[in-house]
mmCIF file of C-alpha atoms and ligand atoms in Angstrom:
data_model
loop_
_atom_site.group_PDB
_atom_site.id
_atom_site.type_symbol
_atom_site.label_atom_id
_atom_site.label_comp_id
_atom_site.label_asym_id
_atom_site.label_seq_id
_atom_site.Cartn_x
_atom_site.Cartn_y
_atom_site.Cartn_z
ATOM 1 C CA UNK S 2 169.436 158.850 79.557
ATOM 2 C CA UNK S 3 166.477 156.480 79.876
ATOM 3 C CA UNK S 4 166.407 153.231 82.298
ATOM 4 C CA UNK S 5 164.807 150.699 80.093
ATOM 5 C CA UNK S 6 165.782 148.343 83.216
ATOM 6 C CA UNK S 7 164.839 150.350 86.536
ATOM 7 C CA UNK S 8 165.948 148.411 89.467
ATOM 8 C CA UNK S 9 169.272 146.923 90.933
ATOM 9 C CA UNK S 10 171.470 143.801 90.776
ATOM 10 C CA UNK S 11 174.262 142.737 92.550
ATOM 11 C CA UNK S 12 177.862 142.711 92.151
ATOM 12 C CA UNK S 13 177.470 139.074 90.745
ATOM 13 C CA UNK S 14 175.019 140.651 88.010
ATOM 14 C CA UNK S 15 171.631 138.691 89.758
ATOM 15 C CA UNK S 16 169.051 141.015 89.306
ATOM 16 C CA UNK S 17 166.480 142.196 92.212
ATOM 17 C CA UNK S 18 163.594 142.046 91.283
ATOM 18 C CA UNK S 19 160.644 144.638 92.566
ATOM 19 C CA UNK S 20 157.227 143.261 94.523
ATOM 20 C CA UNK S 21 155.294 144.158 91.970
ATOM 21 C CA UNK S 22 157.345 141.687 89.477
ATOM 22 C CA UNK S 23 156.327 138.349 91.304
ATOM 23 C CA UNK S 24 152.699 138.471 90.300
ATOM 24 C CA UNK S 25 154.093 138.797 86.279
ATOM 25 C CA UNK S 26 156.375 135.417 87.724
ATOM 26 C CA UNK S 27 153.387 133.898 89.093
ATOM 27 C CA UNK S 28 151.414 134.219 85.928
ATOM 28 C CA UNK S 29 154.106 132.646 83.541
ATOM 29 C CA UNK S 30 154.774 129.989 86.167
ATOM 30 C CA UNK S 31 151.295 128.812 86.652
ATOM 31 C CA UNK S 32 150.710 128.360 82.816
ATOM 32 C CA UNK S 33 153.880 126.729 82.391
ATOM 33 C CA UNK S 34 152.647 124.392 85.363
ATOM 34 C CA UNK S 35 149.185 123.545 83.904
ATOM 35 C CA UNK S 36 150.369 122.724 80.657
ATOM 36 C CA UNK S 37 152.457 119.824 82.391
ATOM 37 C CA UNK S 38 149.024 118.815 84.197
ATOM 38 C CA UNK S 39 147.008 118.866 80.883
ATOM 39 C CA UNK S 40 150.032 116.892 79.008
ATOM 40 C CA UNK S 41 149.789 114.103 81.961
ATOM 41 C CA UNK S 42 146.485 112.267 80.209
ATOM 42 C CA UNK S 43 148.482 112.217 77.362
ATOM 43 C CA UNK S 44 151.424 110.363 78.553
ATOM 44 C CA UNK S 45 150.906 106.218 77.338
ATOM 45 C CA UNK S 46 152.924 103.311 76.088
ATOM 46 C CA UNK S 47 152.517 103.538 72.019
ATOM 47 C CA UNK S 48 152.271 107.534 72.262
ATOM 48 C CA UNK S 49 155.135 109.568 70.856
ATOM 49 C CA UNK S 50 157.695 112.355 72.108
ATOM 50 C CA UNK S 51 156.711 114.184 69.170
ATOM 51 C CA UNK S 52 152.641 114.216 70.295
ATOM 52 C CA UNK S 53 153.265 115.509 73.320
ATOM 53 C CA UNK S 54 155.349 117.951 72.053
ATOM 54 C CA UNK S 55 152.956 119.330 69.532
ATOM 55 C CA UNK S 56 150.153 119.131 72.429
ATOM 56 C CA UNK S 57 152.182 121.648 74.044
ATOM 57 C CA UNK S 58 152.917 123.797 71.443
ATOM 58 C CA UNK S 59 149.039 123.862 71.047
ATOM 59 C CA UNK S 60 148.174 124.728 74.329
ATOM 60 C CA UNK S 61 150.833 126.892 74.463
ATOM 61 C CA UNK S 62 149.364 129.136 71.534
ATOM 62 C CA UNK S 63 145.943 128.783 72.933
ATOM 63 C CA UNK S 64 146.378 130.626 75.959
ATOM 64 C CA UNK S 65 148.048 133.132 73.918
ATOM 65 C CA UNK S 66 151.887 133.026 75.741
ATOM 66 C CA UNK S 67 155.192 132.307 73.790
ATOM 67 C CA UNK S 68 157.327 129.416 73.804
ATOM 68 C CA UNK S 69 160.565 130.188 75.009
ATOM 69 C CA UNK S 70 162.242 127.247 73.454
ATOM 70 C CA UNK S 71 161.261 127.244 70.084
ATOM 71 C CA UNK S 72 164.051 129.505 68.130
ATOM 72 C CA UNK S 73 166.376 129.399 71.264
ATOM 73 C CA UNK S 74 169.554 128.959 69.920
ATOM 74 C CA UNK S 75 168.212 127.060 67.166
ATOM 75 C CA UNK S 76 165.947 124.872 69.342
ATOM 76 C CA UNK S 77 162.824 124.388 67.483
ATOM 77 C CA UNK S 78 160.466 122.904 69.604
ATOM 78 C CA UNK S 79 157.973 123.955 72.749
ATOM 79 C CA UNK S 80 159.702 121.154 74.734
ATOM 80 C CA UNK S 81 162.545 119.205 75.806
ATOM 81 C CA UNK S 82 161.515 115.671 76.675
ATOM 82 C CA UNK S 83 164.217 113.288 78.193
ATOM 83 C CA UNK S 84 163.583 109.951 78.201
ATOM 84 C CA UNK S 85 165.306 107.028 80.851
ATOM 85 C CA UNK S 86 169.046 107.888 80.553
ATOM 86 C CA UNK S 87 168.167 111.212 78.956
ATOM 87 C CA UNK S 88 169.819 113.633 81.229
ATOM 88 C CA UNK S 89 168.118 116.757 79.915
ATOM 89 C CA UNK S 90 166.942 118.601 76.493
ATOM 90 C CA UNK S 91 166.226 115.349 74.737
ATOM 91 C CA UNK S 92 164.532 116.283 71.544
ATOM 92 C CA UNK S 93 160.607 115.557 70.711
ATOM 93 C CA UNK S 94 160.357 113.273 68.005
ATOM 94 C CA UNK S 95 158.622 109.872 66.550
ATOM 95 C CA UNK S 96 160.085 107.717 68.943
ATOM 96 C CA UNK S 97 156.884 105.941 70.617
ATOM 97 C CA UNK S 98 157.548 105.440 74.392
ATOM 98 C CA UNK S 99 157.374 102.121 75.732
ATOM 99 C CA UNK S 100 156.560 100.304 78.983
ATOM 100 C CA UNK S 101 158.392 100.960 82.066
ATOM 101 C CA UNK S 102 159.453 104.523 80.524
ATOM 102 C CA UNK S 103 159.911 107.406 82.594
ATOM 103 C CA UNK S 104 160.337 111.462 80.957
ATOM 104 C CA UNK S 105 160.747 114.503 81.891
ATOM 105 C CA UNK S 106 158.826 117.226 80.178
ATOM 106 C CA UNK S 107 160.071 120.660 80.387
ATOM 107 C CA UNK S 108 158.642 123.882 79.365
ATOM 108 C CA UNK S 109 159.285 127.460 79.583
ATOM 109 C CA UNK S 110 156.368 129.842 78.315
ATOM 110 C CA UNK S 111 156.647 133.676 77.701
ATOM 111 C CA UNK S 112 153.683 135.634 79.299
ATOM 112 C CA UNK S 113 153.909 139.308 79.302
ATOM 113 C CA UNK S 114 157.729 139.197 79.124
ATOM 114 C CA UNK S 115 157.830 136.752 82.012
ATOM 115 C CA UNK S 116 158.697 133.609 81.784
ATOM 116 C CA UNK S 117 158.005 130.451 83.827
ATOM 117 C CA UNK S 118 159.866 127.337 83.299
ATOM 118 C CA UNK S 119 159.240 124.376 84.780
ATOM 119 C CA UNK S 120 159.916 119.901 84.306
ATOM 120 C CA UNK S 121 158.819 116.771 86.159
ATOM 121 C CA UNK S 122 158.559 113.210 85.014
ATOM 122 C CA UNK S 123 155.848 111.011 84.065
ATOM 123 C CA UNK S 124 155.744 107.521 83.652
ATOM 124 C CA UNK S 125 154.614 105.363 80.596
ATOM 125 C CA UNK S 126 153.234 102.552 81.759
ATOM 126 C CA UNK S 127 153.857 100.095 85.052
ATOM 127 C CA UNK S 128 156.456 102.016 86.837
ATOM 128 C CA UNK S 129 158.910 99.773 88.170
ATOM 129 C CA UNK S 130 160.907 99.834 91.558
ATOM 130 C CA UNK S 131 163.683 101.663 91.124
ATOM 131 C CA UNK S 132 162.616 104.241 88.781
ATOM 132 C CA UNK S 133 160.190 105.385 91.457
ATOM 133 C CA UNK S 134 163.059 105.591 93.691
ATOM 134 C CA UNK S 135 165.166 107.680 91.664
ATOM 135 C CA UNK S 136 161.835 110.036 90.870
ATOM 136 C CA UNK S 137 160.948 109.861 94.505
ATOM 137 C CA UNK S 138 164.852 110.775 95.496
ATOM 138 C CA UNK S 139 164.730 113.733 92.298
ATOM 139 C CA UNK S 140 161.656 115.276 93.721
ATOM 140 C CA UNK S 141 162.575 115.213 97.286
ATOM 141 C CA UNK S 142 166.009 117.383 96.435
ATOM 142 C CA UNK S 143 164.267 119.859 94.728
ATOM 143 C CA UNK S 144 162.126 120.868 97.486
ATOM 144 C CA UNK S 145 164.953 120.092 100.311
ATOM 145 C CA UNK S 146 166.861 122.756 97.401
ATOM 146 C CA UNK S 147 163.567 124.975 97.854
ATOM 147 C CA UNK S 148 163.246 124.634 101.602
ATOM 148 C CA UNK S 149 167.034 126.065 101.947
ATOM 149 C CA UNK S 150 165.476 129.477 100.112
ATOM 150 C CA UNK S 151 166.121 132.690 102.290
ATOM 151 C CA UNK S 152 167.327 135.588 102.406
ATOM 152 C CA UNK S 153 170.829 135.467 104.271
ATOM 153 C CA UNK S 154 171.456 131.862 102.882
ATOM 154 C CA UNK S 155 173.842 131.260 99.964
ATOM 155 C CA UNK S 156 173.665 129.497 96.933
ATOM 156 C CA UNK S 157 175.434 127.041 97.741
ATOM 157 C CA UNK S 158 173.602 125.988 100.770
ATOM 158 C CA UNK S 159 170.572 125.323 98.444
ATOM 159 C CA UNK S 160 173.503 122.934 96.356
ATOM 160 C CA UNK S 161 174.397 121.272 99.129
ATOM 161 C CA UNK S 162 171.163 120.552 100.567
ATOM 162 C CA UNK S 163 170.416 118.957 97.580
ATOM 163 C CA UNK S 164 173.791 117.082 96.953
ATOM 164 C CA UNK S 165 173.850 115.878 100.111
ATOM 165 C CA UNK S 166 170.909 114.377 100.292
ATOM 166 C CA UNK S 167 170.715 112.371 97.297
ATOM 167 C CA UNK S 168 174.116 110.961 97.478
ATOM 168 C CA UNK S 169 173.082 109.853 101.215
ATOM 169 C CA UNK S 170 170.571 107.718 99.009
ATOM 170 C CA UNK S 171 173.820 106.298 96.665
ATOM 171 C CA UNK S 172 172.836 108.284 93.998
ATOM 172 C CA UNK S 173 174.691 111.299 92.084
ATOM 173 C CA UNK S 174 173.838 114.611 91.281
ATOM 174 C CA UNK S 175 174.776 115.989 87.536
ATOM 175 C CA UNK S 176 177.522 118.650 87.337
ATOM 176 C CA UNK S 177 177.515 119.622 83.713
ATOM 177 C CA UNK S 178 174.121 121.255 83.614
ATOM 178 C CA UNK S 179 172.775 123.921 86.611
ATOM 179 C CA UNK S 180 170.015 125.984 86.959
ATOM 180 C CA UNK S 181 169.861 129.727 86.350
ATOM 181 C CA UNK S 182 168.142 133.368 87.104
ATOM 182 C CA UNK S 183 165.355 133.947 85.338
ATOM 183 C CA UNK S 184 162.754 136.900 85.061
ATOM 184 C CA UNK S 185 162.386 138.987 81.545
ATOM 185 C CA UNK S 186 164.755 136.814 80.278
ATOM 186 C CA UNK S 187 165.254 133.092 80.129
ATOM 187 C CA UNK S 188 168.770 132.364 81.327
ATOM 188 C CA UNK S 189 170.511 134.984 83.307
ATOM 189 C CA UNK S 190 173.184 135.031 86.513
ATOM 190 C CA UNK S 191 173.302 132.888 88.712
ATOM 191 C CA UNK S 192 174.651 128.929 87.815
ATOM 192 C CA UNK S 193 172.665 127.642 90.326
ATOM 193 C CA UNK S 194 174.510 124.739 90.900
ATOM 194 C CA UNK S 195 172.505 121.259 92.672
ATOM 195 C CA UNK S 196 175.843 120.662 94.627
ATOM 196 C CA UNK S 197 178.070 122.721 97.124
ATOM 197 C CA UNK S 198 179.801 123.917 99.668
ATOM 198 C CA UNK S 199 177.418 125.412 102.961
ATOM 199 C CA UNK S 200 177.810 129.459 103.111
ATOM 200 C CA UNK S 201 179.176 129.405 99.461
ATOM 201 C CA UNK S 202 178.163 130.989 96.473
ATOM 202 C CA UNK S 203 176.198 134.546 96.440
ATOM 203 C CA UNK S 204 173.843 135.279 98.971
ATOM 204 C CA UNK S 205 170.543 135.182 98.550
ATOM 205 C CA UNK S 206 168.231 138.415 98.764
ATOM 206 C CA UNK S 207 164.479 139.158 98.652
ATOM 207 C CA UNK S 208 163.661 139.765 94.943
ATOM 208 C CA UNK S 209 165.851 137.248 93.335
ATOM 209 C CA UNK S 210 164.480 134.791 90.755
ATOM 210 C CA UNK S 211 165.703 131.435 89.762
ATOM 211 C CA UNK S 212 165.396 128.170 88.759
ATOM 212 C CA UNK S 213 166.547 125.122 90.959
ATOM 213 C CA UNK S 214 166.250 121.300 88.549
ATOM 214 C CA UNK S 215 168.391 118.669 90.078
ATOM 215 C CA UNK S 216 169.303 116.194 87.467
ATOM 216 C CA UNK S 217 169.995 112.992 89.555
ATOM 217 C CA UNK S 218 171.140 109.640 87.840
ATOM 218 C CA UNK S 219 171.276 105.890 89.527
ATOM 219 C CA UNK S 220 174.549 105.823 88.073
ATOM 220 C CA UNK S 221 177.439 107.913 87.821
ATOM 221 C CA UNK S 222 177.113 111.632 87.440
ATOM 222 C CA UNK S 223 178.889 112.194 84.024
ATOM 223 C CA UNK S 224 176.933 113.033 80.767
ATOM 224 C CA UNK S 225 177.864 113.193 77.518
ATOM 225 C CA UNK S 226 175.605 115.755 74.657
ATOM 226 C CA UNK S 227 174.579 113.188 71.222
ATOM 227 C CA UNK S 228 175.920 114.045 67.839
ATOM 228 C CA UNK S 229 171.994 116.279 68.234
ATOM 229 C CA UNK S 230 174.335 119.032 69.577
ATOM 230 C CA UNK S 231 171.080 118.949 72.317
ATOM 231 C CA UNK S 232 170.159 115.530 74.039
ATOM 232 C CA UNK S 233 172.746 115.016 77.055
ATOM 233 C CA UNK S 234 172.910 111.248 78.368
ATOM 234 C CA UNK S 235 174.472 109.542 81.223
ATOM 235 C CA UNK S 236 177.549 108.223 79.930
ATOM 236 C CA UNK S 237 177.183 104.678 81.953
ATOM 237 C CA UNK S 238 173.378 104.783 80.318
ATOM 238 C CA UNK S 239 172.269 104.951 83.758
ATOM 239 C CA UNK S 240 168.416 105.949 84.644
ATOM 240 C CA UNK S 241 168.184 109.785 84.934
ATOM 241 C CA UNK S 242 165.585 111.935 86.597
ATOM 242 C CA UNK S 243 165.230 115.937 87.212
ATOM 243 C CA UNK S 244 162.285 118.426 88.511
ATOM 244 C CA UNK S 245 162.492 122.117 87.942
ATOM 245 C CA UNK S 246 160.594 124.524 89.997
ATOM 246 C CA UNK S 247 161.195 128.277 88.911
ATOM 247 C CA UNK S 248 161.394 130.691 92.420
ATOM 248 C CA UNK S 249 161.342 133.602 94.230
ATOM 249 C CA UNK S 250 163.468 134.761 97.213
ATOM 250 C CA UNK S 251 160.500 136.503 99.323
ATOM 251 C CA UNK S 252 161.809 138.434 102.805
ATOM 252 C CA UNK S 253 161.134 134.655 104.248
ATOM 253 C CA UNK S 254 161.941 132.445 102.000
ATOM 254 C CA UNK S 255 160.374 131.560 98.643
ATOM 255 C CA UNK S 256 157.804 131.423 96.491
ATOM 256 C CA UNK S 257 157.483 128.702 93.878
ATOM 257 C CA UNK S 258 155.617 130.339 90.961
ATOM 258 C CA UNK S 259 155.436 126.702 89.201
ATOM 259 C CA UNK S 260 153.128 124.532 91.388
ATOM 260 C CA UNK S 261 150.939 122.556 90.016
ATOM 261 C CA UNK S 262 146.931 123.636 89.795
ATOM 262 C CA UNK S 263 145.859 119.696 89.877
ATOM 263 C CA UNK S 264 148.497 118.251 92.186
ATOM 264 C CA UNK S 265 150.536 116.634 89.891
ATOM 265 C CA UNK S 266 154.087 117.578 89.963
ATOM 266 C CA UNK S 267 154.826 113.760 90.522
ATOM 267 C CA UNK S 268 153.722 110.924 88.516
ATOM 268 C CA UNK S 269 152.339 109.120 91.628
ATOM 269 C CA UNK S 270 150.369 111.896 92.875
ATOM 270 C CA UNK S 271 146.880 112.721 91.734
ATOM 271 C CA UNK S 272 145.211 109.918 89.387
ATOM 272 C CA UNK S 273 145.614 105.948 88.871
ATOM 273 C CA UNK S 274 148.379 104.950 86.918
ATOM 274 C CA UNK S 275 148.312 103.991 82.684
HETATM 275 N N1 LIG N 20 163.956 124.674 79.906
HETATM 276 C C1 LIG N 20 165.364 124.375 79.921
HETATM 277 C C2 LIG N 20 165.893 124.883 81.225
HETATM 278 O O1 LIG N 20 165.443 124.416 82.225
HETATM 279 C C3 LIG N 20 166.103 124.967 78.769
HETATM 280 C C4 LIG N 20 165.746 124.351 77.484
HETATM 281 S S1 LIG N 20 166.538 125.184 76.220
HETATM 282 C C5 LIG N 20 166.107 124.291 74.865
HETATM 283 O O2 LIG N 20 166.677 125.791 81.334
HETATM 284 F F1 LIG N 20 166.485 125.014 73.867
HETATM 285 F F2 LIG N 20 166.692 123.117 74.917
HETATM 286 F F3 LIG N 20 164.805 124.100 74.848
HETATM 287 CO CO1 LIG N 21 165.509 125.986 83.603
HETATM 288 CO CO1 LIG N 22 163.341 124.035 82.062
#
C-alpha cells in the first residue's frame, strides 16, 4: 500500500509536520499576509465590505493561489469581514462602512496545497478610544498566545496566556469559536482554544501547525450566528475584535508564517490614519 500522507501525528490526530513543510507554510502565509497590507489603502468611510472583498479575490487570482473560502461549505466569498459587534465570518456585501468603524479582514489562500490564513482589523475613519483599546488588548493576546509556543508547553497554556490577560483588562474572550491545525488542509485537530487551564490540553511538539485568533469583545463573551447561517455577533452588541496569526511549533518555539511584509498587522502601525 501507498502513503499518500508520509509522516506522523499524534494520538490526538495533530499532524507533525516535516522541516521541509514550513517553507510551503511560509509561502501561503506570506501571501495571505500581503494581501491584508495591499487591502489596507482600501479601507475608507463610504467604501463597501463587498469592494474589499472583490479586491481580494483579485489579488488573490493574480498571484495565482486559491481561495480557501470561496466554496467552503457553501461560503462563497475570498473573505470574511466582521464589522464592530461582528464576532467573526461576517459576510462581504454592499453595506458601506462608516466613521468610527473597525473590521476584521480574514483570509486564507491555497498555495501549492498550503494554506495560510490570517485576520487583523482596520479602522474606517477617526478611531475612537475604546476601540483602540479593545484592538490594542486583541493584538497583544495573540502574541502573549504566540510567545507561550514551545515544544513541552500545552495547549492550554497558550489559552490561558491569552485568557488571562485580557480579562485582567475587563474584557472577555469568545468561547464558541477556536482556532485550529492547519497545513494541506484548512481546518484540522487541534480546537485551539483562546482560554484554559496551564499544563492542559495536548502538548505541543516541533512540527505542529496551527492557527491561534482570539476573538475578544468589550462586553460579554456570548455570540449568537444571524439567520446568514455565517455572521456570529455578540449577543449584548458589544464591540468585538480578533487577530489570527497561522504558526509553527519550531524545536524553540514558533514561527509565524503570517507577518506582515509592510508592518501592518495593526491599524495604528505603519501609515497616517483615513
Ligand atoms: N478563515 C476562517 C478561520 O480563521 C474561516 C473562514 S471559513 C468561511 O478559520 F467559510 F467563513 F470563510
Ligand atoms: Co483560522
Ligand atoms: Co482565518
Amino acid at each position: 500500500m501507498n502513503e499518500p500522507h508520509r509522516g506522523r501525528q499524534t494520538r490526538e490526530g495533530i499532524r507533525i509536520h516535516e522541516v521541509a513543510d514550513f517553507s510551503g507554510m511560509h509561502k501561503a502565509g506570506r501571501l495571505a499576509a500581503q494581501i491584508l497590507d495591499e487591502i489596507a489603502d482600501h479601507v475608507f468611510v463610504g467604501q463597501t465590505t463587498g469592494a474589499l472583498d472583490a479586491l481580494i479575490e483579485d489579488k488573490v487570482n493574480a498571484a495565482g493561489a486559491k481561495s480557501a473560502t470561496i466554496g467552503y461549505k457553501g461560503y462563497r466569498h475570498a473573505s470574511c469581514i466582521s464589522v464592530n459587534h461582528v464576532v467573526c465570518h461576517g459576510i462581504p456585501g454592499d453595506k458601506m462602512l462608516k466613521d468610527g468603524d473597525i473590521l476584521n479582514i480574514d483570509v486564507t489562500v491555497i498555495v501549492d496545497g498550503w494554506f495560510g490564513d490570517t485576520s487583523r482589523m482596520y479602522v474606517a475613519g477617526k478611531l475612537s478610544r475604546k476601540a483602540e483599546r479593545l484592538i490594542d488588548v486583541t493584538h497583544d493576546a495573540l502574541m502573549k498566545g504566540i510567545e507561550a509556543v514551545r515544544p513541552g508547553n500545552t495547549f492550554g497554556d497558550i489559552g490561558h496566556a491569552i485568557q488571562n490577560y485580557v480579562e485582567a483588562q475587563r474584557m472577555s474572550v469568545v468561547r464558541d469559536f477556536c482556532g485550529h491545525g492547519l497545513g494541506r488542509v484548512f481546518h484540522a485537530p487541534p480546537n485551539v482554544l483562546h482560554y484554559g487551564r496551564p499544563g492542559s490540553g495536548p502538548r505541543l511538539e516541533e512540527g505542529m501547525f496551527f492557527t491561534i485568533e482570539p476573538m475578544v469583545n468589550l462586553g460579554r463573551p456570548e455570540t449568537k450566528v444571524l439567520a446568514d447561517d455565517w455572521t456570529a455577533v455578540t449577543r449584548d452588541k458589544s464591540l468585538s475584535a480578533q487577530f489570527e496569526h497561522s504558526v509553527g511549533v519550531t524545536a524553540s518555539g514558533a514561527e509565524i508564517f503570517t507577518l506582515s511584509p509592510a508592518g501592518l498587522f495593526h491599524p495604528t502601525w505603519g501609515r497616517a490614519q483615513n
